[in-house]
Coordinates of C-alpha atoms and ligand atoms in Angstrom, one line a residue:
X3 CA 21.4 0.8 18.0
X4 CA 18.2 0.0 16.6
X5 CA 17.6 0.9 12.8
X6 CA 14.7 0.8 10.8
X7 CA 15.4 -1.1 7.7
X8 CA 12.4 -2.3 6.5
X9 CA 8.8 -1.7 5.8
X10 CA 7.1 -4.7 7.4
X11 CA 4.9 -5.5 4.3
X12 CA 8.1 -5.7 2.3
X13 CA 8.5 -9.2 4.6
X14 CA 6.7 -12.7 4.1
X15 CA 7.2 -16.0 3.9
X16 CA 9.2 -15.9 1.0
X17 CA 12.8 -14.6 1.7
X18 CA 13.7 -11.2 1.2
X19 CA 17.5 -10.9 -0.3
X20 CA 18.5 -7.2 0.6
X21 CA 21.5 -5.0 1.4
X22 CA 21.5 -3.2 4.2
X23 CA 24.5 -1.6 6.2
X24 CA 26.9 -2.8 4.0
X25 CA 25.8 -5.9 3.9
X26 CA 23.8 -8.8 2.3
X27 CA 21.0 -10.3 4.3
X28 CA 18.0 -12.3 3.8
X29 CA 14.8 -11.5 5.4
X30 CA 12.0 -14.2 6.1
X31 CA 9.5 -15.1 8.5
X32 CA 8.9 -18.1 10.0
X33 CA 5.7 -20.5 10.6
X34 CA 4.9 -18.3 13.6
X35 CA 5.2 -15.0 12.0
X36 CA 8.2 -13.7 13.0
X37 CA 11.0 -12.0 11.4
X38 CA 14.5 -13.2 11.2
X39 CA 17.2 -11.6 9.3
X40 CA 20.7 -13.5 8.4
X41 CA 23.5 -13.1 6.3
X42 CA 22.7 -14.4 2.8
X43 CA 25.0 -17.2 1.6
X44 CA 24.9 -20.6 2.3
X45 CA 28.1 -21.6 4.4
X46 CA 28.7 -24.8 2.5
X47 CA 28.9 -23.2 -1.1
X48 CA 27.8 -19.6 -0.7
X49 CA 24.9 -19.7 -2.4
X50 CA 22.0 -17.1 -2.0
X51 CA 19.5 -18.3 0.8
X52 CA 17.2 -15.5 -0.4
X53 CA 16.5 -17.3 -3.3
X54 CA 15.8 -20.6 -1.4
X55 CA 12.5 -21.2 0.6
X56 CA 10.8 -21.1 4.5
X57 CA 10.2 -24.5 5.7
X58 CA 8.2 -24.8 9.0
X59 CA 10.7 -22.5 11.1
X60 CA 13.6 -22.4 8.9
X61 CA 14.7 -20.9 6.0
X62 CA 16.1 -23.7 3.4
X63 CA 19.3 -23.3 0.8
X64 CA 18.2 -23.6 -2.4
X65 CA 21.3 -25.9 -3.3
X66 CA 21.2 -28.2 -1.7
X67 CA 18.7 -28.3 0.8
X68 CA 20.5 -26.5 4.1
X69 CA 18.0 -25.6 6.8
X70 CA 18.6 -23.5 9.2
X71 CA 16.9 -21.8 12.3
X72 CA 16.7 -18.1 12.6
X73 CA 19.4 -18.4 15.4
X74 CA 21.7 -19.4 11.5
X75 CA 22.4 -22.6 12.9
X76 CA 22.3 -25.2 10.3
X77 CA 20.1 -27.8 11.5
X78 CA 19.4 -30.4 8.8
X79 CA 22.2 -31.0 5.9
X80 CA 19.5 -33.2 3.8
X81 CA 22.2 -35.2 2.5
X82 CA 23.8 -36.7 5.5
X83 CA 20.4 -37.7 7.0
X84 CA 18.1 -36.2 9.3
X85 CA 19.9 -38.2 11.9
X86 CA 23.0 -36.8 11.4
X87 CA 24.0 -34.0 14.3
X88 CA 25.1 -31.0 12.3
X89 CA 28.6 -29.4 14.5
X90 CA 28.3 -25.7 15.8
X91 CA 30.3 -24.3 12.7
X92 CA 28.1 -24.4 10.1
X93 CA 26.3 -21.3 10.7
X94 CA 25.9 -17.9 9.8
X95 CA 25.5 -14.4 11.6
X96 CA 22.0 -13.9 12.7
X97 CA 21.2 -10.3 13.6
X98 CA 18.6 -9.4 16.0
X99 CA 15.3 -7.9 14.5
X100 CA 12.3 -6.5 15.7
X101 CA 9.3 -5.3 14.2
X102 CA 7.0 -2.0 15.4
X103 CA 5.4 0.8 13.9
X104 CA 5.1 -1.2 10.4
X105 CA 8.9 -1.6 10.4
X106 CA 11.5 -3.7 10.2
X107 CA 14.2 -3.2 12.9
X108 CA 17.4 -4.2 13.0
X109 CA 20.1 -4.1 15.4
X110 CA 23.4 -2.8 14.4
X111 CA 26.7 -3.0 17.1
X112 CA 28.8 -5.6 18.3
X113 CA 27.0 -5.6 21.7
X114 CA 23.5 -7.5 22.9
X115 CA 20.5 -5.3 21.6
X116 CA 19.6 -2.7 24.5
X117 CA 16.1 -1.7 24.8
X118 CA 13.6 -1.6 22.2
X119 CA 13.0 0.3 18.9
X120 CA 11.7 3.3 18.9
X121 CA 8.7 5.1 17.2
X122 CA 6.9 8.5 18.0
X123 CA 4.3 8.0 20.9
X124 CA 2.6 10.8 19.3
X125 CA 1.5 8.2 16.7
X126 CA -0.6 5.7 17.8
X127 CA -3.2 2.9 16.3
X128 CA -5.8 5.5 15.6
X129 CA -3.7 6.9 12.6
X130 CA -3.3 5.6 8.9
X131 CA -1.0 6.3 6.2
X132 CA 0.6 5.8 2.8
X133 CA 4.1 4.4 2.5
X134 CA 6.7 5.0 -0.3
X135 CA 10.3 4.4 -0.8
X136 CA 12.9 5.4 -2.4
X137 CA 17.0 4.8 -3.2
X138 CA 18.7 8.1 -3.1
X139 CA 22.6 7.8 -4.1
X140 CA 23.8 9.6 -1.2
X141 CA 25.3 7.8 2.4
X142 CA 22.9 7.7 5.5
X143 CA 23.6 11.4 6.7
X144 CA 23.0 12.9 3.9
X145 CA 19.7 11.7 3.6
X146 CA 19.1 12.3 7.3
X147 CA 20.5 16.2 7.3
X148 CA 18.4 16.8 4.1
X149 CA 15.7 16.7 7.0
X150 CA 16.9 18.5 9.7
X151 CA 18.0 21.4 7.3
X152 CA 15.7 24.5 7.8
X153 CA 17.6 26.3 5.8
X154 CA 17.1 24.8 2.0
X155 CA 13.3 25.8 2.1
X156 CA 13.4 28.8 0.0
X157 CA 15.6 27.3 -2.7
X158 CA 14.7 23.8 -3.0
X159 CA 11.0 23.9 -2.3
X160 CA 10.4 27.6 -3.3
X161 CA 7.4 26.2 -5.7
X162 CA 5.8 24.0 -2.9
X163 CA 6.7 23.7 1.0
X164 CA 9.3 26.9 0.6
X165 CA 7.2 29.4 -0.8
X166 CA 7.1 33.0 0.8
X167 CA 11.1 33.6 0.4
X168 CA 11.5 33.0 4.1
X169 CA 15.3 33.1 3.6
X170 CA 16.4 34.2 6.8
X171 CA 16.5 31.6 9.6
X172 CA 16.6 32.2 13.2
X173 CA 17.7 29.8 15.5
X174 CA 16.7 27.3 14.9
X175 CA 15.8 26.1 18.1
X176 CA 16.9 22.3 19.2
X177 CA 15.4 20.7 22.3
X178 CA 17.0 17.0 23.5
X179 CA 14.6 15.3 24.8
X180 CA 16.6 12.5 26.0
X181 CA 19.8 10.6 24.6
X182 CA 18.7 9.8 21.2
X183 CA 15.8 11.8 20.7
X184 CA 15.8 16.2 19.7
X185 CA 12.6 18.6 18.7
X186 CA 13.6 21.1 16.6
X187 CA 11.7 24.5 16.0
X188 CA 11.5 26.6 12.7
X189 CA 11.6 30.7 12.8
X190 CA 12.4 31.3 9.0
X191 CA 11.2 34.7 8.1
X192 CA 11.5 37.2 5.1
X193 CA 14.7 39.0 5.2
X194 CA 13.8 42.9 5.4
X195 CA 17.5 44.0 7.0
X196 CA 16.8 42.5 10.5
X197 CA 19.4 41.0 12.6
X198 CA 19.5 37.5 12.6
X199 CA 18.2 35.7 16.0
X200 CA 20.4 33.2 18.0
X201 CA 18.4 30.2 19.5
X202 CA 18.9 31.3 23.0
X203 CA 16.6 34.7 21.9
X204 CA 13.7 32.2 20.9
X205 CA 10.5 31.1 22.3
X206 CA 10.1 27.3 21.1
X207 CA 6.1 28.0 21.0
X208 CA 6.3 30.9 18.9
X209 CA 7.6 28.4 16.3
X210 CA 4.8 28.1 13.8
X211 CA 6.7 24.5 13.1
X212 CA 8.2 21.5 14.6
X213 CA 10.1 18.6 13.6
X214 CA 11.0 15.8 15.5
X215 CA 14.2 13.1 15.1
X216 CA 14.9 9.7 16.6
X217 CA 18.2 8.6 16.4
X218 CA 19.8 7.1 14.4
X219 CA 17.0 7.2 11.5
X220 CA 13.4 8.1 12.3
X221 CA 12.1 11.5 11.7
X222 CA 8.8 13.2 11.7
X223 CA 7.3 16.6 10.6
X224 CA 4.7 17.4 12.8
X225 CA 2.2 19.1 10.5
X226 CA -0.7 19.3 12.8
X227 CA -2.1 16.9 15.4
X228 CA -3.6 14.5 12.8
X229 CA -0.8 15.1 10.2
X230 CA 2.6 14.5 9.8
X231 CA 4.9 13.0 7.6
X232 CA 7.8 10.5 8.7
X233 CA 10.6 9.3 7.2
X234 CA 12.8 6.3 7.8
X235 CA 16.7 6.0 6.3
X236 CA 17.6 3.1 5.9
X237 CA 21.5 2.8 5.0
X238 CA 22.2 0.9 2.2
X239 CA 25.7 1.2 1.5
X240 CA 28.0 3.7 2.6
X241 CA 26.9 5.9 -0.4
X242 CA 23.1 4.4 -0.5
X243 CA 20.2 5.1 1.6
X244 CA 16.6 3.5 1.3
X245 CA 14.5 6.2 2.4
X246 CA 10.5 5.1 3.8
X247 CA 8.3 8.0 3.3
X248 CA 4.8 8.0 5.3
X249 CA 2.2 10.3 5.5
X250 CA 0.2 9.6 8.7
X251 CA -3.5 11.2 9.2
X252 CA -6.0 11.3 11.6
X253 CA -8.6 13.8 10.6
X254 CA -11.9 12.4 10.0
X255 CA -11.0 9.3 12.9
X256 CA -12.6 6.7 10.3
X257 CA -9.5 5.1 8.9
X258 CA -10.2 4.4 5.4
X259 CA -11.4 7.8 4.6
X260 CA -8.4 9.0 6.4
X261 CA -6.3 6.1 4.5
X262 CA -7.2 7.5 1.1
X263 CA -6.8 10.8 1.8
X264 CA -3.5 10.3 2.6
X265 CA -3.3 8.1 -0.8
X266 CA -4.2 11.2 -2.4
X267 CA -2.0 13.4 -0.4
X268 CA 1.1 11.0 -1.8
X269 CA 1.3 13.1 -5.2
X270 CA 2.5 16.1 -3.3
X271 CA 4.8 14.6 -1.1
X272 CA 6.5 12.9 -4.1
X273 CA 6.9 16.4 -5.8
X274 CA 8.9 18.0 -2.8
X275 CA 10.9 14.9 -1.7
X276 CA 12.1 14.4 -5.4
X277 CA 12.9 18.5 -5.3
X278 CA 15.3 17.7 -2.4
X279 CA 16.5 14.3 -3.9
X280 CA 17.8 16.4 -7.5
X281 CA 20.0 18.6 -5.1
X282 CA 20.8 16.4 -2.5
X283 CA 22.3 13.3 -4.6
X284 CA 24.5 16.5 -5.8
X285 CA 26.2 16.8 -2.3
X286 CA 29.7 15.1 -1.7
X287 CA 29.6 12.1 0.1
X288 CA 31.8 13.4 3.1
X289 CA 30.4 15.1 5.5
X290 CA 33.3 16.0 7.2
X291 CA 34.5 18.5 4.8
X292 CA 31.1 20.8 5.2
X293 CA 31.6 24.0 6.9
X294 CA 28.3 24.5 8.8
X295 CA 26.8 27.8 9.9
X296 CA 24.0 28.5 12.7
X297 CA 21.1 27.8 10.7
X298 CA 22.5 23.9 10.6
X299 CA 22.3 23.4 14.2
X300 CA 19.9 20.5 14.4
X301 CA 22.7 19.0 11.9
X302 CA 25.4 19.3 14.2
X303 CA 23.2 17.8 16.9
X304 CA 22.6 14.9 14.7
X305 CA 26.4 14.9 13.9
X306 CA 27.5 15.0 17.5
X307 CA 25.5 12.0 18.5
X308 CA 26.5 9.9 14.8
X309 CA 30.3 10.0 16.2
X310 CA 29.7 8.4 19.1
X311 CA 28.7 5.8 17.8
X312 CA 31.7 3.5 16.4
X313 CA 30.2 1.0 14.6
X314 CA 28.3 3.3 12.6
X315 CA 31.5 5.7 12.6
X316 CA 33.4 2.2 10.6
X317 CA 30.5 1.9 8.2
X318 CA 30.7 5.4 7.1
X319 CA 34.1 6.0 7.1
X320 CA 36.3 3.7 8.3
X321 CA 38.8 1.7 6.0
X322 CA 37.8 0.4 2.5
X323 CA 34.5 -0.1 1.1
Ligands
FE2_28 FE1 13.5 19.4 1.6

């Protein structure tokens, strides 16, 4: 699968030493642009290549001079001569990447990438945003389910997003769009006594709002047509997460008024995303232990299509750390 990783500004031509996954990779573009992402240690004797430099098309060991392509193939060991052939071995894992939407993609599973990444077509050119991140000390679902959760409104964001004590939630209603890709509809009202509605009793276009998830990390709020705000999670560690917060507008349709507005929209979004970071780096790590009720259905659709994924099954809770 395709995960978002990075913002693509975060990415030049000097090397970028990050974790990701569980694991440490440089980051760096070549003389043509494009992004390449390897694991970051020299094979000879392991040192950082993130702290080394691009040269032409290849990123160079800061040792003792290693080149190698963005395939990880060493191709020039400086001291044995640039006529020397360098053998297949000395090479390190080189993970497919590709950039859209701004980000960084990276592909994660044993397999050959299938497909492309992908972004919400809902947001095109014509938009412009604001971009922030930020490390929250919980593992990927966590920080994912924090924003499929209709039902933390009221408490965590009762000063901001939750106000109006719209504690009782109906549904809510998910809709799959295809394989790795759900709406989901909000119905929280006041509770006056009434009888709580099941999702099958709902009209999706009565919902006043709707959120939208790509798996596995790419998530929007759609506020109004020229607003939302998207978030990518970007696992870390198992018990880390990188989360890219945007807030996309298209109001006035001339970008650098609509730019700054969203600048100046930032503030805000800060406030409520750090109301739900205090609570959420709270949670236990394991979400296997949570007993869920019906408001956390567009959780256990997210959770139904995490576990089918192995390799991301193994990061999170396979063996040792
Ligand atoms: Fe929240």
């Amino acid at each position: 699968m395709w995960f978002a990783v990075l913002s693509s500004k975060e990415v030049g031509k000097k090397p970028l030493g990050v974790r990701r996954l569980g694991k440490d990779l440089v980051f760096w573009r070549d003389g043509k642009g494009k992004v390449h992402a390897l694991e970051d240690f020299c094979v000879h004797r392991r040192a950082r290549l993130s702290a080394g430099r691009v040269v032409g098309d290849r990123i160079q060991c800061p040792f003792h001079g290693f080149e190698y392509d963005g395939e990880g193939r060493v191709r020039l060991i400086p001291a044995l001569g640039k006529s020397y052939e360098v053998p297949e071995k000395f090479r390190v894992k080189a993970y497919p990447v590709a950039e859209k939407a701004g980000m960084v993609w990276l592909w994660f599973g044993e397999e050959e990438p299938k497909g492309e990444p992908r972004f919400f077509d809902d947001i095109d050119e014509g938009f412009a945003y604001a971009e922030f991140r930020e490390l929250w000390r919980v593992p990927f679902p966590r920080a994912v389910e924090n924003q499929l959760d209709v039902m933390h409104l009221p408490f965590v964001h009762n000063t901001t997003i939750g106000r109006g004590n719209r504690t009782l939630v109906h549904g809510p209603v998910v809709k799959w769009i295809d394989e790795d890709s759900f709406f989901f509809y909000v119905f929280n009202e006041e509770d006056r006594g009434q009888r709580v509605k099941k999702p099958e009793e709902l009209n999706p276009e009565e919902s006043r709002v709707y959120l939208e998830f790509i798996f596995p990390n790419v998530w929007q709020n759609h506020i109004s047509e020229g607003t939302r705000v998207v978030a990518f999670f970007a696992p870390v560690d198992r018990d880390k997460t990188m989360i890219y917060l945007r807030f996309y507008m298209r109001l006035t349709g001339i970008r650098a008024l609509d730019g700054l507005m969203s600048k100046l929209a930032m503030p805000f979004n800060k406030v409520v995303f750090h109301q739900d970071k205090r609570v959420v780096e709270t949670q236990e790590g394991d979400i296997r232990k949570d007993l869920l009720v019906q408001g956390d259905l567009p959780i256990m659709e997210f959770r139904k299509r995490l576990f089918r994924e192995k390799v991301l099954v193994e990061f999170l809770f396979g063996g040792e750390k």
